[in-house]
């Protein structure tokens, strides 16, 4: 089999595995709009990388993480709802990114960033993704129970002695990192779907947070394999094919649930 | 200062965006004492509780805690997203300092043993309150802070929960700071009532407060009377499984 398809498969599977548990937190904490905002700011990171002539991968990660920190800081202010702040940040960074890119001489393929370009993943990309996935998996594992506790009840967790602000920031940084590196896989516009649809599929079949996370990872992996296969056999765009696969799996899961209930 | 004190708050004021939420409030909770905060909606009860718990910084005033005080907190409500699958057992095990062997004990104590393997989001209002109370007890608290513990519970269940809270005080020898919006149900269980409406309207023994002009004005005389009428008791009650539990005469 061609080398590029193996790289694509590896990158897709790694992202799907980590998107499972991380996506569960996005669903539990209703942060899907936050994921969208991060993804939009990734394009700003691309523009920044092009202008400063640094690694695009690195500049995207930095841009996403800066946005996450900015959000945590702004969330504590009164006056505007988080919803509004997210909307402002998302579209400002997207528009600013597009404007900045127009000033550079680079003829970059915007479509590749918007919808992903999994088939062109290089070994270098793979290393970035692999390292990020390992870090996120490790940190998530080490803080798992604490993150569940603050998700269930923030103030109760605080009274019991957890540093809620730090844990929230940590979770946001983890999501930022994964959004940044998975841009190659499904692109800016579709990243959130990879975070929220697999957990949504898994919800009806799970009784513990852990089983929901593992099942979400498995759903993601199936979708990556299916999407790549569709792309290989019918020449469909890879990123959107993967997302369509997750959507199909979601529909199957709903049908299965209503069938069970009879 | 009383050497039995658990928490001592003095001259607490809170202002948010130039709006006075709390004005010069002092309160003390001692060992084995139940102090009840009552007041209408928006009186600042929850804000005061959050200040006592250290969740909110007061604009002025000081809070002194007994050295090494362990606090159990029962929040007003638990909003869990139904997308999160978590059992009662797991919820209790997630408590910081949770000792796995204690979970059965605290659940039994709050009369919710049957719920151990239930999913949290499937519980009724009363069941959830009991589970939250169990979680607060896991901390082996010297001070229990209960914010509207009977919210969403029917009237019979409310009386039962208050009896439970009273028993907990005796068994665990802990002080309790209780928030409620009506006095009549908490009367018997309370040592000290603080009637709050941004400032302390009146305070003292429950009977004393219920006749206080400031209290009557705040709740309306008619309202205060109708509330006081509810004193009849059933000769049996139901446990969570629906079985009839005979009441033992004291």
Short mmCIF file of C-alpha atoms in Angstrom, two decimals:
data_model
loop_
_atom_site.label_atom_id
_atom_site.label_comp_id
_atom_site.label_asym_id
_atom_site.label_seq_id
_atom_site.Cartn_x
_atom_site.Cartn_y
_atom_site.Cartn_z
CA UNK A 1 0.00 0.00 0.00
CA UNK A 2 1.15 3.53 -0.70
CA UNK A 3 3.23 5.24 1.93
CA UNK A 4 1.01 8.29 2.12
CA UNK A 5 -2.09 6.30 2.98
CA UNK A 6 -0.30 4.68 5.92
CA UNK A 7 0.77 8.06 7.21
CA UNK A 8 -2.77 9.36 6.76
CA UNK A 9 -4.18 6.38 8.61
CA UNK A 10 -1.73 6.75 11.49
CA UNK A 11 -2.41 10.48 11.84
CA UNK A 12 -6.17 9.98 11.66
CA UNK A 13 -6.20 7.16 14.20
CA UNK A 14 -4.02 9.02 16.69
CA UNK A 15 -6.27 12.07 16.52
CA UNK A 16 -9.41 9.92 16.78
CA UNK A 17 -8.09 8.14 19.87
CA UNK A 18 -7.41 11.34 21.78
CA UNK A 19 -10.53 13.08 20.44
CA UNK A 20 -12.63 10.45 22.24
CA UNK A 21 -11.98 11.39 25.87
CA UNK A 22 -11.27 15.05 25.13
CA UNK A 23 -14.45 15.29 23.08
CA UNK A 24 -16.41 13.83 26.00
CA UNK A 25 -15.35 16.78 28.13
CA UNK A 26 -16.35 19.14 25.33
CA UNK A 27 -19.80 17.53 25.30
CA UNK A 28 -20.20 17.30 29.10
CA UNK A 29 -19.13 20.88 29.62
CA UNK A 30 -20.99 22.18 26.55
CA UNK A 31 -17.87 23.63 25.04
CA UNK A 32 -18.47 22.85 21.38
CA UNK A 33 -18.52 26.52 20.50
CA UNK A 34 -15.20 26.84 22.27
CA UNK A 35 -13.74 24.17 19.97
CA UNK A 36 -15.03 26.10 16.98
CA UNK A 37 -13.44 29.29 18.21
CA UNK A 38 -10.10 27.57 18.67
CA UNK A 39 -10.32 26.12 15.19
CA UNK A 40 -11.00 29.52 13.70
CA UNK A 41 -8.02 30.97 15.47
CA UNK A 42 -5.87 28.24 13.94
CA UNK A 43 -6.10 30.05 10.64
CA UNK A 44 -4.78 33.13 12.36
CA UNK A 45 -1.89 30.96 13.50
CA UNK A 46 -1.20 29.93 9.90
CA UNK A 47 -1.06 33.57 8.83
CA UNK A 48 1.23 34.37 11.74
CA UNK A 49 3.53 31.50 10.82
CA UNK A 50 3.73 32.60 7.19
CA UNK A 51 4.52 36.21 8.06
CA UNK A 52 7.08 35.38 10.74
CA UNK A 53 8.44 32.54 8.63
CA UNK A 54 8.32 29.98 11.43
CA UNK A 55 6.98 26.44 11.54
CA UNK A 56 3.28 26.56 10.73
CA UNK A 57 2.58 23.68 13.09
CA UNK A 58 4.18 25.60 15.94
CA UNK A 59 2.52 28.92 15.15
CA UNK A 60 -0.91 27.27 15.03
CA UNK A 61 -0.35 25.63 18.42
CA UNK A 62 0.79 28.94 19.90
CA UNK A 63 -2.20 30.82 18.45
CA UNK A 64 -4.70 28.27 19.78
CA UNK A 65 -3.12 28.22 23.22
CA UNK A 66 -3.02 32.00 23.45
CA UNK A 67 -6.69 32.09 22.59
CA UNK A 68 -7.47 29.50 25.27
CA UNK A 69 -5.66 31.58 27.89
CA UNK A 70 -7.41 34.75 26.71
CA UNK A 71 -10.76 33.01 27.05
CA UNK A 72 -10.14 31.75 30.57
CA UNK A 73 -9.15 35.26 31.58
CA UNK A 74 -12.13 36.91 29.91
CA UNK A 75 -14.63 34.38 31.21
CA UNK A 76 -14.41 35.79 34.71
CA UNK A 77 -15.42 39.25 33.56
CA UNK A 78 -19.00 40.28 33.81
CA UNK A 79 -21.05 42.03 31.21
CA UNK A 80 -20.84 39.88 28.11
CA UNK A 81 -21.84 36.25 27.92
CA UNK A 82 -19.23 33.63 27.08
CA UNK A 83 -21.22 32.96 23.96
CA UNK A 84 -20.75 36.49 22.68
CA UNK A 85 -17.08 36.62 23.61
CA UNK A 86 -16.47 33.34 21.78
CA UNK A 87 -18.27 34.64 18.72
CA UNK A 88 -16.19 37.81 18.68
CA UNK A 89 -12.89 35.96 19.11
CA UNK A 90 -13.75 33.24 16.58
CA UNK A 91 -14.63 35.49 13.73
CA UNK A 92 -12.08 38.17 14.46
CA UNK A 93 -9.27 35.65 14.37
CA UNK A 94 -10.62 33.97 11.24
CA UNK A 95 -11.07 37.24 9.38
CA UNK A 96 -7.76 38.60 10.61
CA UNK A 97 -6.05 35.40 9.48
CA UNK A 98 -7.54 35.66 5.99
CA UNK A 99 -6.59 39.31 5.67
CA UNK A 100 -3.05 38.64 6.85
CA UNK A 101 -2.62 35.75 4.45
CA UNK A 102 -3.56 38.01 1.55
CA UNK A 103 -0.55 40.18 2.35
CA UNK A 104 1.92 37.31 2.04
CA UNK A 105 3.33 36.15 -1.29
CA UNK A 106 2.66 32.54 -0.39
CA UNK A 107 0.24 30.81 -2.63
CA UNK A 108 -1.16 28.60 0.09
CA UNK A 109 -3.97 26.20 -0.47
CA UNK A 110 -6.64 27.63 1.78
CA UNK A 111 -8.94 24.69 1.13
CA UNK A 112 -6.38 22.37 2.71
CA UNK A 113 -6.62 24.30 5.98
CA UNK A 114 -10.36 24.73 5.93
CA UNK A 115 -11.22 21.12 5.13
CA UNK A 116 -8.05 19.23 6.00
CA UNK A 117 -5.51 17.52 3.84
CA UNK A 118 -4.93 14.18 5.47
CA UNK A 119 -3.36 12.56 2.40
CA UNK A 120 -0.43 14.99 2.43
CA UNK A 121 0.54 14.34 6.06
CA UNK A 122 4.34 14.18 6.23
CA UNK A 123 6.50 12.22 8.64
CA UNK A 124 7.26 15.55 10.27
CA UNK A 125 3.53 16.23 10.78
CA UNK A 126 3.17 12.75 12.15
CA UNK A 127 5.81 13.42 14.78
CA UNK A 128 4.02 16.61 15.87
CA UNK A 129 0.72 14.79 16.10
CA UNK A 130 2.23 11.81 17.88
CA UNK A 131 4.04 13.93 20.46
CA UNK A 132 0.98 16.07 21.13
CA UNK A 133 -1.30 13.06 21.48
CA UNK A 134 1.12 11.45 23.96
CA UNK A 135 1.32 14.62 26.04
CA UNK A 136 -2.44 15.13 26.09
CA UNK A 137 -3.12 11.48 26.87
CA UNK A 138 -0.63 11.56 29.74
CA UNK A 139 -1.93 14.78 31.28
CA UNK A 140 -5.53 13.68 30.84
CA UNK A 141 -4.83 10.36 32.52
CA UNK A 142 -3.03 11.97 35.45
CA UNK A 143 -5.83 14.49 36.07
CA UNK A 144 -8.80 12.39 35.03
CA UNK A 145 -10.71 12.25 38.31
CA UNK A 146 -10.04 15.88 39.12
CA UNK A 147 -11.34 16.96 35.72
CA UNK A 148 -14.47 14.85 36.21
CA UNK A 149 -15.00 16.45 39.61
CA UNK A 150 -14.86 20.02 38.33
CA UNK A 151 -17.14 19.04 35.46
CA UNK A 152 -19.77 17.69 37.86
CA UNK A 153 -19.81 20.69 40.17
CA UNK A 154 -17.26 23.43 40.06
CA UNK A 155 -17.93 24.99 43.45
CA UNK A 156 -18.20 21.67 45.24
CA UNK A 157 -14.80 20.78 43.78
CA UNK A 158 -13.41 24.11 44.97
CA UNK A 159 -14.72 23.65 48.50
CA UNK A 160 -13.18 20.19 48.54
CA UNK A 161 -9.85 21.83 47.80
CA UNK A 162 -9.27 21.56 44.04
CA UNK A 163 -7.76 24.44 42.12
CA UNK A 164 -10.62 24.86 39.69
CA UNK A 165 -9.18 27.70 37.63
CA UNK A 166 -5.96 25.83 37.00
CA UNK A 167 -7.76 22.65 36.02
CA UNK A 168 -10.06 24.53 33.67
CA UNK A 169 -7.14 26.22 32.01
CA UNK A 170 -5.40 22.86 31.73
CA UNK A 171 -8.38 21.30 30.00
CA UNK A 172 -8.67 24.22 27.60
CA UNK A 173 -4.97 24.04 26.74
CA UNK A 174 -5.28 20.31 26.03
CA UNK A 175 -8.20 20.94 23.70
CA UNK A 176 -6.29 23.80 22.05
CA UNK A 177 -3.30 21.55 21.42
CA UNK A 178 -5.38 18.80 19.86
CA UNK A 179 -7.40 21.20 17.73
CA UNK A 180 -4.15 22.71 16.49
CA UNK A 181 -2.52 19.45 15.46
CA UNK A 182 -5.66 17.85 14.06
CA UNK A 183 -6.21 20.66 11.58
CA UNK A 184 -4.38 18.53 9.02
CA UNK A 185 -6.86 15.74 9.50
CA UNK A 186 -10.26 17.35 9.03
CA UNK A 187 -9.54 21.07 8.71
CA UNK A 188 -10.60 24.17 10.60
CA UNK A 189 -14.28 23.98 9.75
CA UNK A 190 -14.82 20.36 10.72
CA UNK A 191 -12.59 19.78 13.75
CA UNK A 192 -15.38 20.27 16.29
CA UNK A 193 -17.42 17.50 14.68
CA UNK A 194 -14.59 15.05 15.36
CA UNK A 195 -14.70 16.10 19.01
CA UNK A 196 -18.46 16.00 19.60
CA UNK A 197 -20.02 13.43 17.27
CA UNK A 198 -18.14 10.33 18.53
CA UNK A 199 -19.07 11.03 22.19
CA UNK A 200 -22.65 11.66 21.08
CA UNK A 201 -22.65 8.21 19.44
CA UNK A 202 -21.19 6.62 22.56
CA UNK A 203 -23.49 8.27 25.12
CA UNK A 204 -26.46 5.93 24.83
CA UNK A 205 -24.30 2.84 25.33
CA UNK A 206 -22.23 3.91 28.29
CA UNK A 207 -22.76 3.95 32.03
CA UNK A 208 -19.43 5.40 33.12
CA UNK A 209 -17.38 8.38 31.90
CA UNK A 210 -14.56 5.99 31.01
CA UNK A 211 -16.64 3.65 28.87
CA UNK A 212 -18.07 6.66 27.04
CA UNK A 213 -14.56 7.93 26.33
CA UNK A 214 -13.24 4.60 25.08
CA UNK A 215 -16.30 4.05 22.93
CA UNK A 216 -15.97 7.53 21.48
CA UNK A 217 -12.36 6.76 20.56
CA UNK A 218 -13.44 3.55 18.84
CA UNK A 219 -16.19 5.35 16.92
CA UNK A 220 -13.63 7.94 15.81
CA UNK A 221 -11.22 5.23 14.64
CA UNK A 222 -13.95 3.50 12.64
CA UNK A 223 -14.87 6.81 11.04
CA UNK A 224 -11.24 7.53 10.12
CA UNK A 225 -10.86 4.09 8.49
CA UNK A 226 -14.21 4.43 6.71
CA UNK A 227 -13.52 7.97 5.55
CA UNK A 228 -10.09 7.03 4.22
CA UNK A 229 -11.52 4.01 2.43
CA UNK A 230 -14.21 6.16 0.82
CA UNK A 231 -11.58 8.64 -0.19
CA UNK A 232 -9.41 5.83 -1.64
CA UNK A 233 -12.14 4.07 -3.60
CA UNK A 234 -14.36 6.95 -4.70
CA UNK A 235 -11.87 9.79 -4.63
CA UNK A 236 -13.94 11.84 -2.17
CA UNK A 237 -12.27 14.57 -0.04
CA UNK A 238 -10.78 12.81 3.00
CA UNK A 239 -11.63 15.15 5.88
CA UNK A 240 -15.31 15.61 4.96
CA UNK A 241 -15.60 11.86 4.29
CA UNK A 242 -14.43 11.13 7.84
CA UNK A 243 -16.99 13.56 9.25
CA UNK A 244 -19.75 12.05 7.11
CA UNK A 245 -18.76 8.66 8.50
CA UNK A 246 -19.12 9.92 12.10
CA UNK A 247 -22.53 11.33 11.20
CA UNK A 248 -23.62 8.01 9.72
CA UNK A 249 -22.43 6.23 12.86
CA UNK A 250 -24.39 8.71 14.93
CA UNK A 251 -27.56 7.94 12.97
CA UNK A 252 -26.93 4.19 13.40
CA UNK A 253 -26.48 4.69 17.15
CA UNK A 254 -29.80 6.52 17.42
CA UNK A 255 -31.56 3.83 15.41
CA UNK A 256 -29.98 1.15 17.58
CA UNK A 257 -31.14 2.91 20.75
CA UNK A 258 -34.72 3.36 19.61
CA UNK A 259 -34.71 -0.26 18.42
CA UNK A 260 -33.62 -1.37 21.88
CA UNK A 261 -36.37 0.62 23.52
CA UNK A 262 -38.71 -1.10 21.16
CA UNK B 1 -14.82 34.67 71.39
CA UNK B 2 -16.54 31.41 72.24
CA UNK B 3 -13.96 28.68 72.13
CA UNK B 4 -16.43 26.23 70.63
CA UNK B 5 -16.67 28.35 67.50
CA UNK B 6 -16.20 26.74 64.11
CA UNK B 7 -16.58 29.78 62.00
CA UNK B 8 -16.80 33.43 62.84
CA UNK B 9 -17.76 35.99 60.25
CA UNK B 10 -17.75 39.59 61.29
CA UNK B 11 -18.98 42.71 59.56
CA UNK B 12 -19.20 41.10 56.14
CA UNK B 13 -20.22 43.36 53.29
CA UNK B 14 -20.39 42.51 49.63
CA UNK B 15 -20.83 44.92 46.78
CA UNK B 16 -21.03 43.89 43.15
CA UNK B 17 -20.97 46.61 40.54
CA UNK B 18 -22.02 49.25 43.06
CA UNK B 19 -24.95 47.13 44.15
CA UNK B 20 -25.04 46.28 47.81
CA UNK B 21 -25.62 42.54 48.19
CA UNK B 22 -24.70 42.16 51.83
CA UNK B 23 -24.42 44.87 54.43
CA UNK B 24 -22.43 44.43 57.61
CA UNK B 25 -23.32 40.86 58.51
CA UNK B 26 -21.88 38.95 61.42
CA UNK B 27 -22.54 35.35 62.24
CA UNK B 28 -21.04 32.54 64.24
CA UNK B 29 -21.51 28.82 64.09
CA UNK B 30 -20.40 26.76 67.06
CA UNK B 31 -19.96 23.03 67.57
CA UNK B 32 -23.21 21.08 67.39
CA UNK B 33 -25.13 24.22 66.67
CA UNK B 34 -27.58 24.61 63.79
CA UNK B 35 -27.73 28.12 62.43
CA UNK B 36 -30.37 28.83 59.81
CA UNK B 37 -30.27 31.65 57.32
CA UNK B 38 -33.70 32.61 56.10
CA UNK B 39 -34.81 35.41 53.85
CA UNK B 40 -36.65 36.09 50.63
CA UNK B 41 -35.18 35.51 47.19
CA UNK B 42 -32.36 37.89 46.45
CA UNK B 43 -31.66 38.48 50.13
CA UNK B 44 -28.05 37.44 49.66
CA UNK B 45 -28.26 34.06 51.42
CA UNK B 46 -26.28 32.18 48.80
CA UNK B 47 -23.74 35.00 48.51
CA UNK B 48 -23.16 34.86 52.24
CA UNK B 49 -22.72 31.08 52.10
CA UNK B 50 -20.22 31.45 49.26
CA UNK B 51 -18.25 33.96 51.29
CA UNK B 52 -18.22 31.63 54.29
CA UNK B 53 -16.96 28.84 52.03
CA UNK B 54 -14.25 31.05 50.58
CA UNK B 55 -15.70 30.89 47.06
CA UNK B 56 -16.34 34.62 46.96
CA UNK B 57 -14.22 37.37 48.50
CA UNK B 58 -16.21 39.87 50.58
CA UNK B 59 -15.74 43.57 49.87
CA UNK B 60 -15.05 44.05 53.56
CA UNK B 61 -15.19 42.07 56.78
CA UNK B 62 -13.30 39.07 58.08
CA UNK B 63 -13.90 35.35 58.23
CA UNK B 64 -12.15 33.27 60.85
CA UNK B 65 -12.20 29.50 60.64
CA UNK B 66 -11.33 27.13 63.43
CA UNK B 67 -7.88 25.69 62.84
CA UNK B 68 -7.98 22.62 60.56
CA UNK B 69 -11.73 22.90 60.07
CA UNK B 70 -13.16 20.29 57.71
CA UNK B 71 -16.15 21.51 55.74
CA UNK B 72 -18.84 19.52 53.98
CA UNK B 73 -20.76 21.50 51.39
CA UNK B 74 -24.11 20.64 49.86
CA UNK B 75 -24.72 22.95 46.92
CA UNK B 76 -28.16 24.27 46.10
CA UNK B 77 -28.48 22.22 43.00
CA UNK B 78 -26.44 19.88 40.87
CA UNK B 79 -26.82 20.59 37.20
CA UNK B 80 -25.28 17.65 35.49
CA UNK B 81 -25.45 17.54 31.77
CA UNK B 82 -27.49 14.44 30.90
CA UNK B 83 -24.76 13.60 28.39
CA UNK B 84 -22.49 12.63 31.28
CA UNK B 85 -22.98 9.05 32.43
CA UNK B 86 -22.06 8.75 36.08
CA UNK B 87 -23.41 6.53 38.83
CA UNK B 88 -24.09 7.54 42.40
CA UNK B 89 -21.28 5.26 43.52
CA UNK B 90 -18.81 6.96 41.19
CA UNK B 91 -20.02 10.43 42.12
CA UNK B 92 -19.31 9.71 45.78
CA UNK B 93 -15.94 8.12 45.03
CA UNK B 94 -14.94 11.27 43.15
CA UNK B 95 -15.14 13.27 46.38
CA UNK B 96 -11.73 14.52 47.36
CA UNK B 97 -10.57 12.54 50.43
CA UNK B 98 -13.17 9.87 49.66
CA UNK B 99 -12.55 6.67 51.50
CA UNK B 100 -14.04 3.87 49.49
CA UNK B 101 -15.18 1.93 52.54
CA UNK B 102 -17.20 4.88 53.84
CA UNK B 103 -19.45 5.23 50.83
CA UNK B 104 -21.85 2.47 51.82
CA UNK B 105 -22.04 3.95 55.33
CA UNK B 106 -22.89 7.52 54.34
CA UNK B 107 -25.43 6.37 51.76
CA UNK B 108 -27.12 4.25 54.40
CA UNK B 109 -27.11 7.13 56.80
CA UNK B 110 -29.00 9.38 54.37
CA UNK B 111 -31.36 6.52 53.51
CA UNK B 112 -30.21 6.14 49.94
CA UNK B 113 -28.46 2.76 49.91
CA UNK B 114 -30.72 1.54 47.14
CA UNK B 115 -29.40 4.22 44.81
CA UNK B 116 -25.77 3.09 44.82
CA UNK B 117 -25.77 1.91 41.22
CA UNK B 118 -28.31 4.37 39.83
CA UNK B 119 -27.29 6.91 37.25
CA UNK B 120 -27.08 10.40 38.72
CA UNK B 121 -29.24 12.05 36.06
CA UNK B 122 -32.06 9.55 36.63
CA UNK B 123 -32.57 10.55 40.28
CA UNK B 124 -35.58 12.50 41.50
CA UNK B 125 -35.12 15.82 43.29
CA UNK B 126 -35.29 14.29 46.76
CA UNK B 127 -32.98 11.43 45.89
CA UNK B 128 -30.39 13.78 44.44
CA UNK B 129 -30.47 15.95 47.56
CA UNK B 130 -29.78 12.88 49.72
CA UNK B 131 -26.88 11.89 47.51
CA UNK B 132 -25.46 15.42 47.74
CA UNK B 133 -25.81 15.24 51.51
CA UNK B 134 -23.95 11.93 51.49
CA UNK B 135 -21.16 13.53 49.49
CA UNK B 136 -20.87 16.34 52.03
CA UNK B 137 -20.67 13.76 54.85
CA UNK B 138 -17.75 11.97 53.18
CA UNK B 139 -15.55 14.89 54.16
CA UNK B 140 -16.10 13.93 57.84
CA UNK B 141 -17.16 17.54 58.31
CA UNK B 142 -16.94 19.54 61.50
CA UNK B 143 -19.02 22.11 59.71
CA UNK B 144 -21.79 21.25 57.27
CA UNK B 145 -22.95 23.98 54.93
CA UNK B 146 -26.31 23.19 53.35
CA UNK B 147 -27.70 25.57 50.75
CA UNK B 148 -31.46 25.06 50.43
CA UNK B 149 -31.19 21.33 51.11
CA UNK B 150 -34.90 20.63 50.53
CA UNK B 151 -35.19 22.32 47.18
CA UNK B 152 -37.30 20.33 44.76
CA UNK B 153 -38.50 17.98 47.48
CA UNK B 154 -42.18 17.51 48.34
CA UNK B 155 -43.47 18.64 51.73
CA UNK B 156 -43.33 15.25 53.43
CA UNK B 157 -39.86 14.69 52.10
CA UNK B 158 -38.81 18.11 53.34
CA UNK B 159 -39.76 17.36 56.94
CA UNK B 160 -37.97 14.05 56.68
CA UNK B 161 -34.81 15.64 55.31
CA UNK B 162 -34.78 18.15 58.13
CA UNK B 163 -35.13 15.33 60.65
CA UNK B 164 -32.22 13.63 58.97
CA UNK B 165 -30.13 16.78 59.21
CA UNK B 166 -30.94 17.07 62.90
CA UNK B 167 -29.85 13.47 63.43
CA UNK B 168 -26.64 14.10 61.56
CA UNK B 169 -25.84 16.95 63.88
CA UNK B 170 -26.22 14.70 66.90
CA UNK B 171 -24.36 11.76 65.42
CA UNK B 172 -21.45 13.63 63.85
CA UNK B 173 -21.31 16.37 66.47
CA UNK B 174 -20.89 18.92 63.72
CA UNK B 175 -22.07 22.48 63.37
CA UNK B 176 -24.50 23.19 60.57
CA UNK B 177 -25.09 26.34 58.57
CA UNK B 178 -28.39 25.95 56.80
CA UNK B 179 -30.05 28.10 54.17
CA UNK B 180 -33.79 28.00 53.86
CA UNK B 181 -36.47 30.30 52.58
CA UNK B 182 -39.07 29.31 55.12
CA UNK B 183 -38.89 29.11 58.83
CA UNK B 184 -41.68 26.76 59.84
CA UNK B 185 -40.09 23.55 58.65
CA UNK B 186 -36.71 24.27 60.15
CA UNK B 187 -38.07 25.61 63.42
CA UNK B 188 -37.64 22.53 65.54
CA UNK B 189 -34.20 21.75 64.23
CA UNK B 190 -32.71 25.18 64.58
CA UNK B 191 -30.85 26.74 67.47
CA UNK B 192 -30.38 30.14 65.95
CA UNK B 193 -32.16 31.86 63.09
CA UNK B 194 -30.73 34.73 61.16
CA UNK B 195 -33.28 36.55 59.09
CA UNK B 196 -31.47 38.11 56.18
CA UNK B 197 -32.47 40.73 53.71
CA UNK B 198 -29.15 42.21 52.65
CA UNK B 199 -28.67 43.11 56.29
CA UNK B 200 -29.59 41.10 59.38
CA UNK B 201 -33.28 41.93 59.99
CA UNK B 202 -33.49 39.98 63.21
CA UNK B 203 -31.90 36.98 64.77
CA UNK B 204 -32.31 34.73 67.72
CA UNK B 205 -34.25 31.67 68.76
CA UNK B 206 -36.74 30.46 66.13
CA UNK B 207 -39.89 31.21 68.21
CA UNK B 208 -38.54 34.60 69.00
CA UNK B 209 -37.80 35.37 65.36
CA UNK B 210 -41.17 34.17 64.14
CA UNK B 211 -42.84 36.83 66.29
CA UNK B 212 -40.36 39.54 65.49
CA UNK B 213 -41.94 42.52 63.70
CA UNK B 214 -39.06 42.60 61.22
CA UNK B 215 -39.69 38.97 60.31
CA UNK B 216 -43.44 39.50 59.99
CA UNK B 217 -42.89 42.50 57.82
CA UNK B 218 -40.49 40.65 55.57
CA UNK B 219 -42.70 37.64 55.03
CA UNK B 220 -46.09 39.28 55.60
CA UNK B 221 -48.21 38.44 58.63
CA UNK B 222 -50.67 36.34 56.68
CA UNK B 223 -47.92 34.36 55.07
CA UNK B 224 -46.20 33.81 58.37
CA UNK B 225 -49.45 32.51 59.87
CA UNK B 226 -50.31 30.12 57.06
CA UNK B 227 -46.84 28.72 57.21
CA UNK B 228 -47.14 28.18 60.92
CA UNK B 229 -50.39 26.25 60.49
CA UNK B 230 -48.64 23.36 58.91
CA UNK B 231 -47.89 21.33 62.00
CA UNK B 232 -49.77 18.07 61.46
CA UNK B 233 -47.75 14.91 61.14
CA UNK B 234 -48.32 11.66 59.37
CA UNK B 235 -48.09 8.51 61.40
CA UNK B 236 -45.90 6.87 58.83
CA UNK B 237 -43.55 7.85 56.08
CA UNK B 238 -42.04 6.25 53.02
CA UNK B 239 -38.44 5.33 52.46
CA UNK B 240 -36.92 5.68 49.01
CA UNK B 241 -38.10 2.25 47.97
CA UNK B 242 -41.68 3.32 48.67
CA UNK B 243 -42.07 1.07 51.67
CA UNK B 244 -43.94 2.36 54.67
CA UNK B 245 -41.74 3.19 57.61
CA UNK B 246 -43.49 3.34 60.97
CA UNK B 247 -42.62 6.35 62.98
CA UNK B 248 -41.16 5.66 66.34
CA UNK B 249 -42.46 7.77 69.15
CA UNK B 250 -39.85 9.54 71.07
#
